[in-house]
Short mmCIF file of C-alpha atoms in Angstrom, two decimals:
data_model
loop_
_atom_site.label_atom_id
_atom_site.label_comp_id
_atom_site.label_asym_id
_atom_site.label_seq_id
_atom_site.Cartn_x
_atom_site.Cartn_y
_atom_site.Cartn_z
CA UNK A 175 -2.85 -18.76 20.39
CA UNK A 176 -1.99 -15.20 19.86
CA UNK A 177 -4.96 -13.06 18.94
CA UNK A 178 -6.24 -9.58 19.10
CA UNK A 179 -8.28 -8.02 21.78
CA UNK A 180 -11.32 -6.65 19.86
CA UNK A 181 -12.63 -5.23 23.62
CA UNK A 182 -12.05 -1.64 21.76
CA UNK A 183 -14.58 -0.13 19.33
CA UNK A 184 -12.88 0.97 15.92
CA UNK A 185 -15.47 1.70 13.76
CA UNK A 186 -17.27 4.38 14.52
CA UNK A 187 -20.47 6.25 13.15
CA UNK A 188 -19.88 4.90 9.68
CA UNK A 189 -20.31 1.01 11.14
CA UNK A 190 -23.95 1.73 11.29
CA UNK A 191 -26.18 1.35 8.10
CA UNK A 192 -26.51 4.72 6.30
CA UNK A 193 -29.38 6.65 7.57
CA UNK A 194 -30.83 10.08 6.47
CA UNK A 195 -28.16 11.78 8.34
CA UNK A 196 -24.74 10.46 10.82
CA UNK A 197 -22.20 12.53 13.00
CA UNK A 198 -18.83 12.38 11.25
CA UNK A 199 -15.41 13.48 12.97
CA UNK A 200 -13.82 16.53 12.01
CA UNK A 201 -11.19 16.46 9.29
CA UNK A 202 -8.59 17.55 11.79
CA UNK A 203 -9.57 15.56 14.64
CA UNK A 204 -8.07 12.30 13.49
CA UNK A 205 -4.15 12.56 12.92
CA UNK A 206 -2.45 9.82 9.97
CA UNK A 207 -0.13 7.71 11.86
CA UNK A 208 3.47 8.34 11.25
CA UNK A 209 5.16 5.78 13.25
CA UNK A 210 5.76 3.09 10.35
CA UNK A 211 7.37 5.48 7.81
CA UNK A 212 10.62 5.94 6.98
CA UNK A 213 11.90 9.61 6.79
CA UNK A 214 13.40 9.07 3.22
CA UNK A 215 15.41 12.27 2.02
CA UNK A 216 15.30 13.91 -1.21
CA UNK A 217 18.42 11.95 -2.35
CA UNK A 218 17.64 8.75 -0.60
CA UNK A 219 20.57 7.11 1.64
CA UNK A 220 19.95 5.66 5.28
CA UNK A 221 16.71 6.08 6.28
CA UNK A 222 15.06 5.68 9.87
CA UNK A 223 14.65 2.38 11.55
CA UNK A 224 11.65 0.67 10.05
CA UNK A 225 9.60 -2.42 11.09
CA UNK A 226 11.21 -4.49 8.64
CA UNK A 227 14.51 -4.39 10.27
CA UNK A 228 13.25 -6.61 12.91
CA UNK A 229 13.99 -9.59 10.62
CA UNK A 230 17.58 -8.87 11.39
CA UNK A 231 18.81 -8.83 7.33
CA UNK A 232 20.76 -5.60 6.39
CA UNK A 233 20.48 -6.95 2.89
CA UNK A 234 16.33 -7.12 3.50
CA UNK A 235 16.50 -3.72 5.11
CA UNK A 236 18.67 -2.00 2.14
CA UNK A 237 16.13 -3.82 -0.20
CA UNK A 238 13.19 -2.33 1.39
CA UNK A 239 14.73 1.15 1.83
CA UNK A 240 15.68 1.30 -1.74
CA UNK A 241 12.22 0.33 -2.71
CA UNK A 242 10.42 3.41 -0.63
CA UNK A 243 13.24 5.55 -2.31
CA UNK A 244 12.70 4.47 -6.08
CA UNK A 245 9.18 2.99 -6.20
CA UNK A 246 6.96 4.30 -9.40
CA UNK A 247 3.96 3.71 -7.75
CA UNK A 248 5.12 6.33 -4.71
CA UNK A 249 6.09 8.90 -7.08
CA UNK A 250 3.02 8.63 -8.97
CA UNK A 251 1.09 8.65 -5.03
CA UNK A 252 3.23 12.17 -4.23
CA UNK A 253 1.89 13.63 -7.67
CA UNK A 254 -1.68 13.06 -6.27
CA UNK A 255 -0.83 14.60 -3.29
CA UNK A 256 0.39 17.59 -5.02
CA UNK A 257 -2.78 17.84 -6.85
CA UNK A 258 -4.79 17.19 -4.02
CA UNK A 259 -3.14 20.30 -2.02
CA UNK A 260 -3.98 22.51 -5.08
CA UNK A 261 -7.59 21.60 -5.12
CA UNK A 262 -7.56 22.35 -1.50
CA UNK A 263 -5.80 25.79 -2.05
CA UNK A 264 -8.33 26.48 -5.06
CA UNK A 265 -11.34 25.83 -2.61
CA UNK A 266 -9.95 27.84 0.12
CA UNK A 267 -9.19 30.76 -2.29
CA UNK A 268 -13.21 31.33 -2.86
CA UNK A 269 -13.53 32.46 0.46
CA UNK A 270 -11.43 35.56 -0.09
CA UNK A 271 -12.35 38.59 -1.66
CA UNK A 272 -11.93 39.15 -5.33
CA UNK A 273 -9.95 42.26 -6.57
CA UNK A 274 -9.51 42.97 -10.23
CA UNK A 275 -7.92 46.18 -11.90
CA UNK A 276 -8.56 47.54 -15.07
CA UNK A 277 -6.93 50.57 -16.97
CA UNK A 278 -9.10 50.98 -20.24
CA UNK A 279 -8.02 53.94 -22.54
CA UNK A 280 -10.31 55.88 -24.83
CA UNK A 281 -9.61 58.22 -27.52
CA UNK A 282 -11.93 60.64 -29.45
CA UNK A 283 -13.37 63.89 -31.19
CA UNK A 284 -16.29 65.83 -31.19
CA UNK A 285 -17.39 68.98 -33.45
CA UNK A 286 -18.70 71.96 -31.17
CA UNK A 287 -21.84 74.10 -32.33
CA UNK A 288 -19.19 76.33 -33.64
CA UNK A 289 -18.05 73.99 -35.85
CA UNK A 290 -14.15 73.47 -33.59
CA UNK A 291 -13.02 70.11 -33.90
CA UNK A 292 -12.06 69.13 -30.62
CA UNK A 293 -9.86 66.03 -29.61
CA UNK A 294 -9.80 64.24 -26.52
CA UNK A 295 -8.15 61.16 -24.56
CA UNK A 296 -9.17 59.49 -21.16
CA UNK A 297 -7.72 56.98 -19.34
CA UNK A 298 -10.00 55.52 -16.80
CA UNK A 299 -8.10 53.17 -13.91
CA UNK A 300 -10.52 51.47 -12.06
CA UNK A 301 -10.64 48.40 -8.95
CA UNK A 302 -13.58 45.90 -8.50
CA UNK A 303 -13.95 43.82 -5.50
CA UNK A 304 -16.52 40.97 -4.94
CA UNK A 305 -17.21 38.94 -2.03
CA UNK A 306 -19.12 35.94 -1.11
CA UNK A 307 -20.69 36.09 2.24
CA UNK A 308 -21.14 32.35 2.29
CA UNK A 309 -24.21 33.04 4.69
CA UNK A 310 -25.12 29.44 4.85
CA UNK A 311 -21.41 27.54 4.75
CA UNK A 312 -21.64 26.19 0.79
CA UNK A 313 -18.02 27.63 0.21
CA UNK A 314 -16.78 26.72 4.18
CA UNK A 315 -18.10 23.29 3.73
CA UNK A 316 -16.70 22.88 0.29
CA UNK A 317 -13.29 24.10 1.90
CA UNK A 318 -13.21 21.53 4.34
CA UNK A 319 -14.36 18.21 2.08
CA UNK A 320 -11.34 19.24 0.34
CA UNK A 321 -9.23 19.18 3.20
CA UNK A 322 -10.39 15.90 4.04
CA UNK A 323 -9.97 14.95 0.77
CA UNK A 324 -6.28 15.87 1.24
CA UNK A 325 -6.00 13.80 4.32
CA UNK A 326 -7.30 10.61 2.32
CA UNK A 327 -4.99 11.07 -0.65
CA UNK A 328 -2.00 11.50 1.89
CA UNK A 329 -3.02 7.93 3.58
CA UNK A 330 -3.49 6.79 0.28
CA UNK A 331 0.03 7.51 -0.33
CA UNK A 332 1.15 6.02 3.03
CA UNK A 333 -1.09 2.49 1.76
CA UNK A 334 1.08 2.31 -0.95
CA UNK A 335 4.37 2.83 0.85
CA UNK A 336 3.44 0.30 3.37
CA UNK A 337 2.34 -1.92 0.61
CA UNK A 338 5.47 -1.75 -1.25
CA UNK A 339 7.46 -2.15 2.21
CA UNK A 340 5.58 -5.49 2.55
CA UNK A 341 6.03 -6.47 -0.96
CA UNK A 342 9.54 -6.15 -1.03
CA UNK A 343 10.15 -8.05 2.13
CA UNK A 344 7.62 -10.65 0.87
CA UNK A 345 9.70 -11.15 -2.02
CA UNK A 346 13.05 -11.28 -0.28
CA UNK A 347 11.92 -13.89 1.87
CA UNK A 348 10.44 -15.87 -1.38
CA UNK A 349 13.99 -15.22 -3.31
CA UNK A 350 15.77 -16.83 0.02
CA UNK A 351 13.40 -19.77 -0.51
CA UNK A 352 14.01 -20.27 -3.90
CA UNK A 353 17.74 -19.97 -2.90
CA UNK A 354 17.41 -22.68 -0.59
CA UNK A 355 15.40 -24.58 -3.09
CA UNK A 356 18.03 -24.44 -5.99
CA UNK A 357 20.58 -25.40 -3.13
CA UNK A 358 18.41 -28.70 -2.11
CA UNK A 359 18.22 -29.43 -5.93
CA UNK A 360 22.16 -28.89 -6.35
CA UNK A 361 22.65 -31.42 -3.49
CA UNK A 362 20.03 -34.09 -4.39
CA UNK A 363 21.37 -33.82 -8.15
CA UNK A 364 24.89 -34.76 -6.76
CA UNK A 365 23.38 -37.44 -4.54
CA UNK A 366 21.60 -38.85 -7.24
CA UNK A 367 25.06 -38.35 -9.66
CA UNK A 368 26.68 -40.68 -7.07
CA UNK A 369 24.15 -42.95 -6.69
CA UNK A 370 23.83 -43.47 -11.09
CA UNK A 371 27.39 -44.01 -10.98
CA UNK A 372 27.47 -46.66 -8.27
CA UNK A 373 24.51 -48.45 -10.19
CA UNK A 374 26.19 -48.53 -13.57
CA UNK A 375 29.54 -50.05 -12.34
CA UNK A 376 27.00 -52.94 -10.28
CA UNK A 377 24.83 -53.21 -13.50
CA UNK A 378 28.35 -53.28 -15.72
CA UNK A 379 29.73 -55.88 -12.77
CA UNK A 380 26.62 -58.15 -13.13
CA UNK A 381 25.66 -57.42 -9.40
CA UNK A 382 22.42 -55.77 -10.41
CA UNK A 383 19.81 -55.63 -13.04
CA UNK A 384 19.42 -53.24 -15.87
CA UNK A 385 15.99 -51.98 -14.14
CA UNK A 386 18.13 -50.86 -11.14
CA UNK A 387 20.21 -49.04 -13.78
CA UNK A 388 17.40 -47.45 -15.43
CA UNK A 389 15.69 -46.42 -12.49
CA UNK A 390 19.00 -44.37 -11.13
CA UNK A 391 18.95 -42.65 -14.40
CA UNK A 392 15.16 -41.83 -13.91
CA UNK A 393 15.85 -40.89 -10.55
CA UNK A 394 18.58 -38.31 -11.79
CA UNK A 395 16.61 -36.66 -14.43
CA UNK A 396 14.07 -35.80 -12.02
CA UNK A 397 16.64 -34.05 -9.98
CA UNK A 398 18.14 -32.54 -12.82
CA UNK A 399 14.93 -30.88 -13.54
CA UNK A 400 14.70 -29.09 -10.43
CA UNK A 401 17.73 -26.80 -10.98
CA UNK A 402 16.94 -24.92 -14.14
CA UNK A 403 13.15 -24.63 -12.65
CA UNK A 404 14.86 -23.07 -9.33
CA UNK A 405 16.94 -20.81 -11.40
CA UNK A 406 13.82 -19.51 -13.45
CA UNK A 407 12.28 -18.72 -10.44
CA UNK A 408 14.86 -16.93 -9.04
CA UNK A 409 15.10 -14.98 -12.19
CA UNK A 410 11.68 -13.85 -12.05
CA UNK A 411 11.62 -13.21 -8.69
CA UNK A 412 15.00 -10.93 -9.19
CA UNK A 413 13.41 -9.06 -12.23
CA UNK A 414 9.99 -8.31 -10.09
CA UNK A 415 11.64 -7.11 -6.98
CA UNK A 416 13.69 -4.88 -9.52
CA UNK A 417 10.72 -3.56 -10.90
CA UNK A 418 9.56 -2.62 -7.28
CA UNK A 419 12.77 -0.85 -6.66
CA UNK A 420 12.47 1.20 -9.75
CA UNK A 421 15.51 -0.71 -11.34
CA UNK A 422 16.11 -2.52 -14.67
CA UNK A 423 16.20 -6.36 -14.48
CA UNK A 424 19.14 -6.86 -11.87
CA UNK A 425 20.84 -9.34 -9.28
CA UNK A 426 19.33 -8.77 -5.87
CA UNK A 427 21.79 -8.90 -2.98
CA UNK A 428 21.60 -11.58 -0.46
CA UNK A 429 22.07 -11.39 3.09
CA UNK A 430 21.23 -13.92 5.63
CA UNK A 431 20.12 -17.74 4.74
CA UNK A 432 16.22 -18.65 4.70
CA UNK A 433 16.82 -20.25 7.95
CA UNK A 434 18.36 -17.53 9.78
CA UNK A 435 16.02 -15.18 8.96
CA UNK A 436 14.69 -13.75 12.66
CA UNK A 437 11.29 -14.28 13.51
CA UNK A 438 9.83 -11.19 15.61
CA UNK A 439 8.32 -11.53 18.57
CA UNK A 440 4.30 -10.71 18.84
CA UNK A 441 3.58 -9.52 22.21
CA UNK A 442 0.14 -11.26 23.65
CA UNK A 443 -3.30 -9.62 23.09
CA UNK A 444 -2.66 -6.87 20.72
CA UNK A 445 -5.05 -3.96 21.14
CA UNK A 446 -7.62 -3.60 18.59
CA UNK A 447 -6.89 -0.01 18.70
CA UNK A 448 -3.58 -0.18 17.08
CA UNK A 449 -5.31 -0.75 13.39
CA UNK A 450 -6.35 2.81 14.08
CA UNK A 451 -2.79 3.37 12.55
CA UNK A 452 -3.60 1.40 9.26
CA UNK A 453 -3.42 4.16 6.58
CA UNK A 454 -6.38 2.39 4.31
CA UNK A 455 -8.37 2.90 7.36
CA UNK A 456 -7.36 6.54 7.79
CA UNK A 457 -8.22 7.19 4.36
CA UNK A 458 -11.54 5.50 4.36
CA UNK A 459 -12.45 7.66 7.33
CA UNK A 460 -11.46 11.19 5.65
CA UNK A 461 -13.29 9.89 2.60
CA UNK A 462 -16.02 9.99 4.51
CA UNK A 463 -15.66 13.01 5.97
CA UNK A 464 -15.23 14.68 2.79
CA UNK A 465 -18.16 13.23 1.44
CA UNK A 466 -20.24 14.61 4.25
CA UNK A 467 -18.81 17.99 3.80
CA UNK A 468 -19.62 18.14 -0.23
CA UNK A 469 -23.15 17.24 0.99
CA UNK A 470 -23.48 20.36 3.25
CA UNK A 471 -21.98 22.30 0.36
CA UNK A 472 -24.71 20.97 -1.97
CA UNK A 473 -27.20 21.20 0.34
CA UNK A 474 -26.13 24.92 1.47
CA UNK A 475 -25.95 25.63 -2.81
CA UNK A 476 -29.99 25.50 -2.56
CA UNK A 477 -30.47 28.32 -0.52
CA UNK A 478 -30.28 32.10 -1.09
CA UNK A 479 -26.28 33.46 -1.65
CA UNK A 480 -25.82 36.85 -0.54
CA UNK A 481 -22.75 38.79 -2.47
CA UNK A 482 -21.03 42.37 -2.22
CA UNK A 483 -19.76 43.75 -5.05
CA UNK A 484 -17.92 47.53 -5.22
CA UNK A 485 -15.74 49.44 -7.84
CA UNK A 486 -13.80 52.63 -7.59
CA UNK A 487 -11.68 54.95 -9.95
CA UNK A 488 -10.67 57.88 -11.81
CA UNK A 489 -11.59 59.59 -15.00
CA UNK A 490 -8.61 61.31 -16.40
CA UNK A 491 -9.40 63.30 -19.51
CA UNK A 492 -8.10 65.93 -21.61
CA UNK A 493 -11.57 67.49 -21.98
CA UNK A 494 -11.78 67.65 -17.84
CA UNK A 495 -9.91 70.14 -16.05
CA UNK A 496 -9.68 68.01 -12.82
CA UNK A 497 -10.05 64.16 -12.60
CA UNK A 498 -13.38 62.93 -11.63
CA UNK A 499 -13.57 60.27 -8.89
CA UNK A 500 -16.13 57.37 -9.67
CA UNK A 501 -17.15 54.52 -7.27
CA UNK A 502 -20.16 52.27 -6.99
CA UNK A 503 -21.14 49.65 -4.35
CA UNK A 504 -23.75 47.36 -3.88
CA UNK A 505 -25.08 43.70 -3.07
CA UNK A 506 -26.83 40.69 -5.18
CA UNK A 507 -28.69 38.32 -3.86
CA UNK A 508 -28.91 34.93 -6.27
CA UNK A 509 -31.58 32.29 -4.91
CA UNK A 510 -32.73 29.29 -7.18
CA UNK A 511 -36.10 29.42 -8.25
CA UNK A 512 -36.53 26.71 -11.06
CA UNK A 513 -33.97 24.55 -11.76
CA UNK A 514 -35.72 21.83 -13.68
CA UNK A 515 -34.53 19.72 -10.27
CA UNK A 516 -31.14 19.91 -10.99
CA UNK A 517 -29.85 21.20 -7.52
CA UNK A 518 -32.30 18.60 -5.86
CA UNK A 519 -30.52 15.66 -8.19
CA UNK A 520 -26.69 16.97 -7.25
CA UNK A 521 -27.94 16.39 -3.51
CA UNK A 522 -29.35 12.92 -3.74
CA UNK A 523 -26.20 11.99 -5.74
CA UNK A 524 -24.07 13.75 -2.89
CA UNK A 525 -26.02 11.88 -0.38
CA UNK A 526 -25.26 8.70 -1.98
CA UNK A 527 -21.49 9.23 -2.35
CA UNK A 528 -21.48 9.76 1.40
CA UNK A 529 -23.63 6.66 2.06
CA UNK A 530 -21.27 5.07 0.01
CA UNK A 531 -18.29 6.08 1.67
CA UNK A 532 -19.97 4.95 5.06
CA UNK A 533 -20.35 1.44 4.02
CA UNK A 534 -16.54 1.46 2.09
CA UNK A 535 -15.23 2.59 5.97
CA UNK A 536 -17.45 -0.41 7.61
CA UNK A 537 -16.01 -3.02 4.81
CA UNK A 538 -12.16 -1.47 5.59
CA UNK A 539 -13.20 -1.82 9.34
CA UNK A 540 -13.55 -5.24 9.08
CA UNK A 541 -11.45 -6.23 6.44
CA UNK A 542 -8.62 -4.92 8.54
CA UNK A 543 -9.59 -7.19 11.83
CA UNK A 544 -9.85 -10.19 9.37
CA UNK A 545 -6.13 -9.75 8.02
CA UNK A 546 -4.93 -9.45 11.28
CA UNK A 547 -6.62 -12.90 12.49
CA UNK A 548 -5.40 -14.40 8.95
CA UNK A 549 -1.92 -13.12 9.92
CA UNK A 550 -2.02 -14.57 13.40
CA UNK A 551 -3.41 -17.66 12.12
CA UNK A 552 -0.64 -18.21 9.77
CA UNK A 553 2.44 -17.56 11.89
CA UNK A 554 0.93 -20.02 14.50
CA UNK A 555 0.03 -22.76 11.89
CA UNK A 556 2.85 -22.16 9.67
CA UNK A 557 5.12 -22.29 12.63
CA UNK A 558 3.87 -26.03 13.87
CA UNK A 559 3.92 -27.11 10.15
CA UNK A 560 7.46 -26.14 10.01
CA UNK A 561 8.27 -27.68 12.92
CA UNK A 562 6.94 -30.97 12.31
CA UNK A 563 8.39 -30.54 8.75
CA UNK A 564 11.83 -30.12 10.58
CA UNK A 565 11.10 -33.72 12.29
CA UNK A 566 10.12 -35.26 9.00
CA UNK A 567 13.46 -34.34 7.42
CA UNK A 568 15.39 -35.36 10.34
CA UNK A 569 13.91 -38.90 10.16
CA UNK A 570 13.86 -39.20 6.36
CA UNK A 571 17.44 -38.22 6.39
CA UNK A 572 17.93 -40.90 8.73
CA UNK A 573 16.16 -43.69 7.02
CA UNK A 574 18.00 -42.88 4.02
CA UNK A 575 21.02 -43.19 5.52
CA UNK A 576 19.83 -47.31 6.84
CA UNK A 577 18.39 -47.48 3.41
CA UNK A 578 21.73 -46.44 1.59
CA UNK A 579 23.61 -49.15 3.88
CA UNK A 580 21.50 -51.71 3.67
CA UNK A 581 21.49 -51.88 -0.21
CA UNK A 582 25.16 -51.53 -0.54
CA UNK A 583 25.33 -54.36 2.17
CA UNK A 584 23.06 -56.38 -0.16
CA UNK A 585 20.48 -56.86 2.32
CA UNK A 586 17.76 -54.78 0.34
CA UNK A 587 16.46 -53.91 -3.24
CA UNK A 588 17.40 -50.45 -4.79
CA UNK A 589 13.43 -49.24 -4.85
CA UNK A 590 14.05 -49.12 -0.83
CA UNK A 591 16.54 -46.70 -1.43
CA UNK A 592 14.49 -44.47 -4.12
CA UNK A 593 11.58 -44.54 -1.57
CA UNK A 594 13.85 -42.82 1.05
CA UNK A 595 15.63 -40.73 -1.75
CA UNK A 596 12.10 -39.14 -2.54
CA UNK A 597 10.98 -38.99 1.22
CA UNK A 598 13.80 -36.65 1.96
CA UNK A 599 13.54 -34.45 -1.22
CA UNK A 600 9.84 -33.92 -0.83
CA UNK A 601 10.37 -33.17 3.34
CA UNK A 602 13.25 -30.72 2.07
CA UNK A 603 11.20 -28.93 -0.10
CA UNK A 604 8.55 -28.59 2.35
CA UNK A 605 9.99 -27.25 4.79
CA UNK A 606 11.85 -24.66 2.98
CA UNK A 607 8.28 -23.68 1.64
CA UNK A 608 7.00 -23.81 5.47
CA UNK A 609 9.66 -21.39 6.63
CA UNK A 610 9.01 -19.01 3.95
CA UNK A 611 5.31 -18.81 4.45
CA UNK A 612 5.75 -18.16 8.27
CA UNK A 613 8.21 -15.50 7.54
CA UNK A 614 5.76 -13.92 5.17
CA UNK A 615 2.82 -14.31 7.39
CA UNK A 616 4.97 -11.95 9.82
CA UNK A 617 5.23 -9.59 6.96
CA UNK A 618 1.68 -9.64 6.72
CA UNK A 619 0.93 -9.13 10.41
CA UNK A 620 3.08 -5.82 9.85
CA UNK A 621 0.98 -4.51 7.27
CA UNK A 622 -2.39 -5.48 8.96
CA UNK A 623 -1.14 -3.49 11.74
CA UNK A 624 -0.42 -0.68 9.89
CA UNK A 625 3.28 -0.93 9.92
CA UNK A 626 4.34 -2.82 13.26
CA UNK A 627 4.38 -1.93 16.64
CA UNK A 628 6.47 -1.41 19.96
CA UNK A 629 6.16 -2.24 23.23
CA UNK A 630 5.79 1.60 23.98
CA UNK A 631 2.55 1.51 21.75
CA UNK A 632 1.08 -1.44 22.89
CA UNK A 633 1.26 -0.02 26.48
CA UNK A 634 0.06 3.33 25.28
CA UNK A 635 -3.01 1.90 23.89
CA UNK A 636 -3.29 -0.14 26.72
CA UNK A 637 -3.73 2.46 29.05
#
């Protein structure tokens, strides 16, 4: 059995139980994996080859690419990225000096001791500047937290893209399995129709009893109800895929039949480090980084803060012979003395959020290992099941031919032929489901590995 090699440590410091303090990677130390992504242009169209092309069906490829281009959830995720970018820009702006300007205008009049009335007008343009020295890194840590949160949001969008591609591929495989199920039902109905016609003739000629004729009618009805049930399932599957691709309910284009979809090869011993390509793992890692930086910023808020302020301007007045230059400069120190425990409570809340992110990171990593193992087991076991069912289907078809010949020659009863027909129908339906399950297991493996792999990826990680 092909199994993943777990020799490479994946979960870093976050895998340990949260303690008072942990070292976490820098927000810029980890690069999100772009290898699985499709480079979608703004107007749609052709995209770069993706893992879904390994199944060898152009219709499947076109469906997945349409879903990546038009899916509503992906549009929402992209909008969230823009919001996170704005939040990062806002946090970064806090590190820059704040400059403002005013141009107040005043008018007035005064009476001199000699009774002379004097009117005057003055304009005082001025610039003001304030700058937070950020001695203890409160603003810098907040900026780093915003940056890490942006990376986590981008990874969340990648997770949505990967899930959309996998859902589209699995939906297409399910649709082709339903098409095959419908074909089986229609072929069975045609065979049962011939059997019913023969049973009616034999009954009317007096060669058989009414019991055999009624049994043939019942078996025909069983096959007849399979057709509308399959057609209903196909309609629902097409509607679900239409929603995934951002379209109104419509017919979905088909390509290769179910039994001709390629089963991609799986290299022996997939390295565990390939799991770092998973966008959800990168998202959990960056969320941990963001909460840790936010904790540092909250702790720095409990320390004194030094701000520099200054102002400069001119006084232009009709009462003055020459303009007057005014300016001021100063500094202020703001330190918390008594706040009723507000800052301490905020620090405890930030610590709790950091610990939650650490546990979430560990859970995400363990879930990744489980999903890969489940997918690998699914690929192998469903393949074995499909092979056994294929052998059963071949044997059942031969048994039905023998039973039919014996019945028509008068050597056996009609019930023997009915049993052979039921066995063949169940074998055909089970084989179609097993083949679909095997292909969906491949899709699940691609998704679990963060969007597939190449021989170059495996060789690079192995080295």
